[in-house]
Each structure stands twice: as structure tokens, then as C-alpha cells.
Amino acid sequence: MTALPRLPSPHGRLIDRSQPIGFRFDGRDVTGFAGDSLASALLGGGETTLARSFKYRRPRGVLSLSGFDSNVLVQIGPDPNVCADTLPLTPGLPDIESQNRSGSAARDRGAWIGLLKPFLPVGFYYRSFFRPGNVWPRYERIFRARAGLGRVGVTSVHQAKDKRQLFCDVAVVGGGAAGLAAAMEAARAGGKVCLVEALPRLGGAALYGPEAALEQLRPLIREIEAQPSITVLTGAFAQGLYGDYLLAAEAAECFYKIRVKAVVLASGAHEQPIVFRNNDLPGVMLASAARRLIWLYGVKPGTRAVLVTVNDHGLETALQLSDAGVKIEAVADLRGTRSARHDALAERGAAIHLASAVYEATGPGGYFGGPVASVQLARLDDDGAPTPFGPPVACDLVVMAGGYAPAAGLACHRGARLVYDGTIDGFRVENLAEGVSLTGAANNVFNLATETPEQVNHPFPIIPHPLGNDFVDFDEDLTVKDIKYAIADGFAHGELLKRYSTAGMGPSQGRQSALAVLRIAARENDIAPSEMGTTTARPPLRGESFAHLAGPCFHPHQRTPMHRRHLALGAQMMPAGHWHRPAFYGGPGERESAIAAEAAAVRSAAGLIDVSTLGKIEIFGPDAARFLDAVYVTTHGGQPVGRVRYALRCDGGGSIVDDGVVCRLAPEHFYLTTTTGQATATHRHMLWLKAQWRMDIEISAVTGAYAALNIAGPVSREILGKLATDIDFSSDGFPYMTVRMGTLGGIRVRAIRVGFVGELGFELHVPALYGEALWDRLLEAGQTHGIKPFGVEAQRLLRLEKGHAIIGQDTDGLTTPQEANMAWTLPKKPREFWGRAAVQARAKAKPERLLIGFRLTDASAPVPPECCLIIEDGEIAGRVTSAAASATCGGVIGMAFVSAALAEPGKAFSIKLPAGGFISAQIAPTPFYDPDQERQTL
């Protein structure tokens, strides 16, 4: 099938007629043009039925052409639910299919389900399929097979859309007249501006209007495009407005995260349908959709049209359609006053009917249904009751202009609410957040010559029909009767009505239904519409692809001062947060043997590891000790100068989030370390607490300022003795858990005696520029003693042998000190610390799970990966957190969370492997190695 002739210029402003593009839809060839949307190309190619409805499989076509309804969702290759309204037509598209049909959209063999409509009232599945308790899963499979949308391509290739971070003073959403004026005004005031427009060009509604309106804006558009302080994003849709003024916008190949100080919403308004019988047939569309078709894409939406309107915008649309060659057969105006525009349409042959509406649209009939073929008109009395009159009017296009609702979803994301205003018979926005403002149609102002709201709505543009099919929500196939039935069932409140009937829960999120639902509900409840509450709007404004959400993020890479030395030694690097760390030293195929050799060296001689990635923070000031007592669960206020203490930090909910050590260098000077992953978070948390508590301290993050090395093993003291030093490294001069400052090998050093790997060990912190020099000197000094560099994997094995938990691996976001066997860290005397109330409250309850050590009972069993499930008596009883094969301990050892009832030494349990099958294990006491701590205190 070839494309039909398009309207001549200036119609079709977005298309390039010199670039035809062919594609296939439901097995048929269609041709469009570059610049078309997929929907406009289909209509231009003669396709009117583009999809089948969600519930009753009714034929559907273009409604809004703005990307806010389910009428035109299609399947493109493996991608379901693609909006044909907004998808640009590009060469090479995969075969396109309509959704929710058997056969084709035009000839759906599953259309018989519509005959069951009288037996499927709103909420029928809630009331009919919940007894007995096991029946719902069976019916659910049937319902999901019969009703639904596209097919998820589970084998599709993963895509990654780009992400960009933008920063500006003012973001303006909407490139129409109001948005252009706001952006220019902000730029003239000296602000840096970001202008976000969903259409491919600036101009907003003027783009799909007569040439005179657009010509009026062109000077301003040129000025904005030449203004260096304004960043223009066209083809970008603003999806959400979040806390801290983060505006998210989605373009075809990019996701923008825009940080702003203020937001101006010039996002326009959503045109509303008029409710009458069969108002969902293909060929029944909003007036704005008809204007988009002729002005943006040069598509004549029909040949013979009937207009039903509540405002002059509809009459203007009829005149523009007439100019484009569409014969206006009749105008049904719900208002009772005739105007010059009515007279102009009458002169062109249109029958003018005031205080009238469309009562019923009729299609071709038959099993499959199809586009609109005629309408029946009706007079409205003073109460709005319809009385049909005259013969049906033949037509292939029905244009609805039912008023507007502000496009204020972004404002609602920041706490604003839509409220019904009886003076304009529609919604207005109240409770705007600070820094968020509305302008133009979003503020109910539709006329460039005035700043006051214009009367464009009707109090009740709803024409119920005794035979039904008067659709209120096109996404969910909801009619007037469905809303009335839901209210009769007791779900009268707006939020309950929404959830019971599912009104507003489809792709349009109520943009074309919320106002009508509110009006019907108010009338049924016999209250004013303003007394009905509205529901809450949440981001995103329309469907987002996973490719945009899960696309590439900003991943900074950090390298320690000894990075080049690790590469020279053949290290296999691994990520650790932002850092690159050596996993082990050796070839890729030598992993297990290399880790075993490195661990053996630490146990028998000495090993050297780069621990520069540890977070490092210095705290100075009179309140330093008191501050640390308030931050950490552990006590540091009475910590002597020169001593080191283990530090444990919990969050406000009483869960462990970080650990490290705190060194007291002077009465008012502390140096502390954190885990690699929590360095930034701990520093940020401390700064926030300092501001809250107003303590007299200074906090400095010095992670990058210091390189840190840990030399561990029974001969590490002898190796250190080979370097010139003024530090006494003897057992008496440098006891376990103390800190000393001095020089080592001519380098200023902070030496901390700790034992994470369970051997005599010293952590050496030096200025970053001297890290390589100290690394080289220690390896050289230790050559004759068998020193080896060791990586993260060997370190993890060594600490596992000691039963030391790694925060974030052996704990999770809910782990308490009691569950991790760290109750000993809690203060012995009552004092305030962050999370105290939660820690104490959770400590009163008996833990439901405990962190335990285990051994595999079968020497030939494989090492279970982390997170393998623990099974007891056929039930899940926990999960593995760490496991490794240990030559020192003679088998596979590990740590796991188990139910408190299972946590008894010697208790047997099973571990389920990922590939299936079970291995046997037994709870064992920790530490597995050197339980009396003799090695690390040498």
C-alpha cells in the first residue's frame, strides 16, 4: 500500500515529502515520510484502525496524537507498548504489529469478548474469582492472555541510552508562546535557562495552527535560538519533577537529568473528549489531534466531518479542516449562543445545531467493527438531558472539543493538587511548591491578549446512553455505567473509585478521563464537583523505556597511588566501588592457586596489601570526642590518646551501615577510617550531623590525601625493622590497637596496629605521593623473608578464617548489631548516639536471625556462592553471605544468616546450589583460625 497524497504546504510542517519511508504494519506495506510519527504515517497510508482496546477488544484509532493514551500502542519487534503517536518514523524499523488482537487490528478474531460486556461489570474479578482461595491464579492466567497489551521480548538485545547531566537557573517546560516568553524573560534577567519542548521544533500549539499564529512567534524563536544562555532541548519530554529540583526529560536517544533552581511550567493543557455512545470508534478524535494531523503532518483526517464542541476552539478547528478540504457536515455546539464562527461554517454548508450534542456514533457494524460511519445528534434541555432528532449524519470523522484540563502533572509531582473550580467548570492548580510556577494554558490562560482564564469548558459534556458504550476512560474500557456501578458498590471517594474501577490507571493516567469521572461521581453523590477530591499524580508522566532508565550512568574511576605497581606485578584488577583494586596477582587462569599462595604467605611469613581505598576522615576541635560518641554506637569519648578502637555506625533505623577504626592522635584530634563503599556517605552524614548539632569541630575528608598499606604476617615486624625509623615497633612499644606517628624509611607515617586478617599487622598511612616509595621499600626489605603482595580475594579469605564480618557483604540494610553478634559494641552506660532509640528498641526483641559460621561436611562439595539459600526441613532458613575453601582450616568454611532457632553449634543444615542439588553443612564456632587471638597480638 502506498501513501495517500498529503496536503500541500504550509500543511505538513514537520515532514519532508522528498524522503519517503516504507514499513510494514500487520503484514501490509505502508509508506510515510521523514518527519512523520508512526501514527500519522499510518493514517496517511489509509490505516484508521491501529489497535484493539484493553478489555473488550474494540477497534481503536488516533484520539489525542500527543502520546497520552493507549489507542495507538503498537509492537515493534521485541518492544511492546510503543506509542505510535510520538515515535518518529525512521528507515529500517522492524515489522510493526498492532496489539491485543488475533489476526489484525482491523479484523480481530477475538472481538467476540465484547459480546460478554453485560456479564463483566466493573470490579467483576474482585467479586467473582476469590473463592476458593486457590482459584484466582488459574483465572488470572486466562485474563492476562485475553486482555493486555504487547509481548515482552525476553531475548531482545539490551540497549543503553545516553544520559546527560545539565545545570541551569531556570527550566522552562514547553516551547509554545508562554514558554518562549518565560525563557526569554529569564535569560534577559541574567539567568541560565534550559527550555524543554516535546515537539521537534519550537512553537508549541502554534505549530499546529494557521500560519499567522506561527509567524507571530518566529522572531522570538530566532532570538531564543541565538541566545547563548538558553539551552534548547527539542524532541525531549519532561517526565518528572523530583526533590531538590531535579527535572527528568527523555529524548529519543538520551535521558536528561536537569538540576535547576526554579521551574516554569508552560506545558499547556490536555484536551478533553466528549462522552457519547461509541465515542471510541476510529475516526473519532480530539480537535487538537485533527489540527496536528493537518498542520504537522499534512494528513487529511477525513473527508466528511461532524464537529461536537463546547468552545470556540472547536469552531476554529472546523474552519481549518474546511480550509484543508474536509467537508463539515454538521456542528453540534453544547452552548446555546450563536457566533460569527457559526455563521462562517454555515456559509460553507455546515448544519449548525446549538444546545446540541452527538448522541451516538455508528460504525459499519459486523463482527469486527470499524471506523465511524455516521452520528445521531440530540438536543439538550436545560438540565442537559438529550433528545435525539433528525436522521443520522453520514461522516467518516467526528471531531471533539470538550474543553481542557491543565497539563500540570509536573507541578503535582512536587505536591501541587488539581482542584475543581466552578467558575471555569474545570481544574485549576493550587498549592504550588516554592520555585514552581505555571503560565499559559497550564494556568488556564489560552489567549495571548489576556492573562485571565478563558471559559473553554462545559459543566457536563457527558451524554449518557441507555445502551452504554459511552466511554469515559478509553485506556480501561470504562463507561458511564461502570463509574456509576462503582459508586453504588460503595467506592465513592475519588481514591477508592480510582482503584476499584481502575479509572485513570492506564497509560493516559487520567488525562482524558479524570475530569469526566469527577463530574459523574459528583452528580451521583449529589455534591458539587469541587467537593470531590482528586487523585495523586506520580512520575513518570508517560511510559518510559528500560533502556532510558537503565542506560549508562556516570561511573568515576579512582586509582590508588600504587596502581602502576600492581599492574607491573601482574595483578588482575577488580572494581571496589569507584576504585580499581588488585583481586589477586597472577594470570587469569591462576586465580585459585594465586589466592591460596598469597594467603599462605601471610600466615607463614608476610604479605603486603594496598588499602588506600579505605575512607579516611580527620576530626578536630573541642567537641570532637563528644561528636564521635554521638555518631557511633561504639564509645570514643574516653578513648586514650594513642589508642585505636573499633567503630560501628548504625542508621536511624538501628541497622548497621559502616565500620572502621578510630585513632586518637591528640585530645582534640581524631583520625578514622571507614569501609571503601561508605567513605563518601559517612563524611556527608557527619557534615549533616555537625550542622544539626552545631558542634565546635572541623571535619576533613582525606581519603585521597593518604596512601595506606597493610603489612601482615609473623615476620612483618622484622621487615619493618630493616627500614630506618623512629617508631618502636616492638610488642611492648607498639601494642595491639594503638597508633604511632613518626618516620619509616624517611617517610612520614601514621602507623596503626590492627589485625583484620588475624596476624601481626601494621596499617601504614602516608602522604599519597609517597605511597609507591614505601611499597617498593617494604617489598625490597621483605624479599629474604618471603613477603608477597596479596589482593582483595586473599584478604577476604583470611578475614573469613577469623570470622570477621564485612559490612555490606555479611550484613544487609536491616542487620542489627545483635544479629551480627556485635552486641558487645553497644555502650555499657546510657548515652545518646545516632539511631539509639531504634537500636535499643530492636535489641529488646529476640533476633529472628543470627550471623553464624559453618563448615561443609563433605570435603568434595563445591564452594557455595554468596546468597545461596539455606534449607531446613524443606523450608528456607537463611542464606550464605561468604564462603571459601581454606587450606589453613582444612575445608570449605563460610558465614551465613540463619533463623535463630537453627543457630546452635553443631546443627546440620542444607545449602541449595544455583544449578540445583544440595550440599550438607554444619554450624561451627568462629573464629575458625586462632580463636584465642594469639597471632594478631604477638
PDB file of C-alpha atoms in Angstrom, residues 291-376:
ATOM      1  CA  ARG A 291      -5.118  20.042  13.843  1.00  0.00           C
ATOM      2  CA  ARG A 292      -1.880  18.136  14.475  1.00  0.00           C
ATOM      3  CA  LEU A 293      -2.615  15.838  11.559  1.00  0.00           C
ATOM      4  CA  ILE A 294      -3.194  18.604   9.039  1.00  0.00           C
ATOM      5  CA  TRP A 295      -0.603  21.156  10.189  1.00  0.00           C
ATOM      6  CA  LEU A 296       2.255  18.944  11.403  1.00  0.00           C
ATOM      7  CA  TYR A 297       1.954  16.016   9.018  1.00  0.00           C
ATOM      8  CA  GLY A 298      -0.196  17.161   6.098  1.00  0.00           C
ATOM      9  CA  VAL A 299      -2.691  14.335   6.660  1.00  0.00           C
ATOM     10  CA  LYS A 300      -6.354  14.969   5.930  1.00  0.00           C
ATOM     11  CA  PRO A 301      -8.040  13.109   8.838  1.00  0.00           C
ATOM     12  CA  GLY A 302     -11.302  12.532   6.933  1.00  0.00           C
ATOM     13  CA  THR A 303     -13.468  13.674   4.059  1.00  0.00           C
ATOM     14  CA  ARG A 304     -16.797  14.381   5.799  1.00  0.00           C
ATOM     15  CA  ALA A 305     -16.772  15.599   9.397  1.00  0.00           C
ATOM     16  CA  VAL A 306     -19.118  16.328  12.284  1.00  0.00           C
ATOM     17  CA  LEU A 307     -17.879  18.655  14.994  1.00  0.00           C
ATOM     18  CA  VAL A 308     -19.121  18.488  18.598  1.00  0.00           C
ATOM     19  CA  THR A 309     -17.776  21.297  20.755  1.00  0.00           C
ATOM     20  CA  VAL A 310     -18.095  23.295  23.958  1.00  0.00           C
ATOM     21  CA  ASN A 311     -15.867  26.228  22.925  1.00  0.00           C
ATOM     22  CA  ASP A 312     -14.700  28.402  20.061  1.00  0.00           C
ATOM     23  CA  HIS A 313     -11.504  26.347  19.708  1.00  0.00           C
ATOM     24  CA  GLY A 314     -13.611  23.602  18.218  1.00  0.00           C
ATOM     25  CA  LEU A 315     -15.181  26.024  15.763  1.00  0.00           C
ATOM     26  CA  GLU A 316     -11.725  27.262  14.740  1.00  0.00           C
ATOM     27  CA  THR A 317     -10.686  23.652  14.148  1.00  0.00           C
ATOM     28  CA  ALA A 318     -13.730  23.128  11.923  1.00  0.00           C
ATOM     29  CA  LEU A 319     -12.781  26.169   9.851  1.00  0.00           C
ATOM     30  CA  GLN A 320      -9.201  24.896   9.481  1.00  0.00           C
ATOM     31  CA  LEU A 321     -10.457  21.456   8.461  1.00  0.00           C
ATOM     32  CA  SER A 322     -12.725  23.082   5.918  1.00  0.00           C
ATOM     33  CA  ASP A 323      -9.765  25.038   4.530  1.00  0.00           C
ATOM     34  CA  ALA A 324      -7.914  21.705   4.213  1.00  0.00           C
ATOM     35  CA  GLY A 325     -10.680  20.250   2.069  1.00  0.00           C
ATOM     36  CA  VAL A 326     -12.702  18.396   4.704  1.00  0.00           C
ATOM     37  CA  LYS A 327     -16.460  18.908   4.285  1.00  0.00           C
ATOM     38  CA  ILE A 328     -18.075  19.921   7.591  1.00  0.00           C
ATOM     39  CA  GLU A 329     -21.459  18.234   7.557  1.00  0.00           C
ATOM     40  CA  ALA A 330     -22.717  19.463  10.933  1.00  0.00           C
ATOM     41  CA  VAL A 331     -21.692  21.348  14.048  1.00  0.00           C
ATOM     42  CA  ALA A 332     -23.209  20.342  17.385  1.00  0.00           C
ATOM     43  CA  ASP A 333     -22.439  23.000  19.988  1.00  0.00           C
ATOM     44  CA  LEU A 334     -23.385  22.257  23.604  1.00  0.00           C
ATOM     45  CA  ARG A 335     -23.651  26.014  24.138  1.00  0.00           C
ATOM     46  CA  GLY A 336     -26.793  27.899  23.201  1.00  0.00           C
ATOM     47  CA  THR A 337     -25.365  31.096  21.722  1.00  0.00           C
ATOM     48  CA  ARG A 338     -24.608  31.589  18.019  1.00  0.00           C
ATOM     49  CA  SER A 339     -21.441  33.436  16.962  1.00  0.00           C
ATOM     50  CA  ALA A 340     -19.753  34.725  13.823  1.00  0.00           C
ATOM     51  CA  ARG A 341     -17.786  31.481  13.580  1.00  0.00           C
ATOM     52  CA  HIS A 342     -21.041  29.537  13.409  1.00  0.00           C
ATOM     53  CA  ASP A 343     -22.153  31.800  10.578  1.00  0.00           C
ATOM     54  CA  ALA A 344     -18.850  31.257   8.741  1.00  0.00           C
ATOM     55  CA  LEU A 345     -19.273  27.497   8.977  1.00  0.00           C
ATOM     56  CA  ALA A 346     -22.906  27.741   7.871  1.00  0.00           C
ATOM     57  CA  GLU A 347     -21.779  29.641   4.793  1.00  0.00           C
ATOM     58  CA  ARG A 348     -19.549  26.659   3.969  1.00  0.00           C
ATOM     59  CA  GLY A 349     -22.508  24.290   4.086  1.00  0.00           C
ATOM     60  CA  ALA A 350     -22.376  23.069   7.684  1.00  0.00           C
ATOM     61  CA  ALA A 351     -25.629  22.493   9.548  1.00  0.00           C
ATOM     62  CA  ILE A 352     -25.398  24.416  12.847  1.00  0.00           C
ATOM     63  CA  HIS A 353     -27.143  22.935  15.902  1.00  0.00           C
ATOM     64  CA  LEU A 354     -26.953  24.876  19.176  1.00  0.00           C
ATOM     65  CA  ALA A 355     -27.626  23.340  22.597  1.00  0.00           C
ATOM     66  CA  SER A 356     -26.956  20.027  20.870  1.00  0.00           C
ATOM     67  CA  ALA A 357     -24.524  17.154  21.011  1.00  0.00           C
ATOM     68  CA  VAL A 358     -23.667  13.869  19.381  1.00  0.00           C
ATOM     69  CA  TYR A 359     -25.882  11.218  20.945  1.00  0.00           C
ATOM     70  CA  GLU A 360     -24.420   8.178  19.251  1.00  0.00           C
ATOM     71  CA  ALA A 361     -21.757   7.285  16.695  1.00  0.00           C
ATOM     72  CA  THR A 362     -22.254   4.286  14.467  1.00  0.00           C
ATOM     73  CA  GLY A 363     -19.674   2.149  12.710  1.00  0.00           C
ATOM     74  CA  PRO A 364     -20.038  -0.225   9.805  1.00  0.00           C
ATOM     75  CA  GLY A 365     -21.452  -2.960  12.027  1.00  0.00           C
ATOM     76  CA  GLY A 366     -20.478  -6.595  11.659  1.00  0.00           C
ATOM     77  CA  TYR A 367     -18.352  -8.839  13.816  1.00  0.00           C
ATOM     78  CA  PHE A 368     -15.074  -6.891  13.513  1.00  0.00           C
ATOM     79  CA  GLY A 369     -16.483  -3.355  13.761  1.00  0.00           C
ATOM     80  CA  GLY A 370     -14.624  -0.463  12.241  1.00  0.00           C
ATOM     81  CA  PRO A 371     -14.366   3.299  11.790  1.00  0.00           C
ATOM     82  CA  VAL A 372     -17.210   5.742  12.354  1.00  0.00           C
ATOM     83  CA  ALA A 373     -19.774   5.937   9.512  1.00  0.00           C
ATOM     84  CA  SER A 374     -22.483   8.223  10.909  1.00  0.00           C
ATOM     85  CA  VAL A 375     -23.686  10.025  14.023  1.00  0.00           C
ATOM     86  CA  GLN A 376     -27.055  10.670  15.610  1.00  0.00           C
TER      87      GLN A 376
END
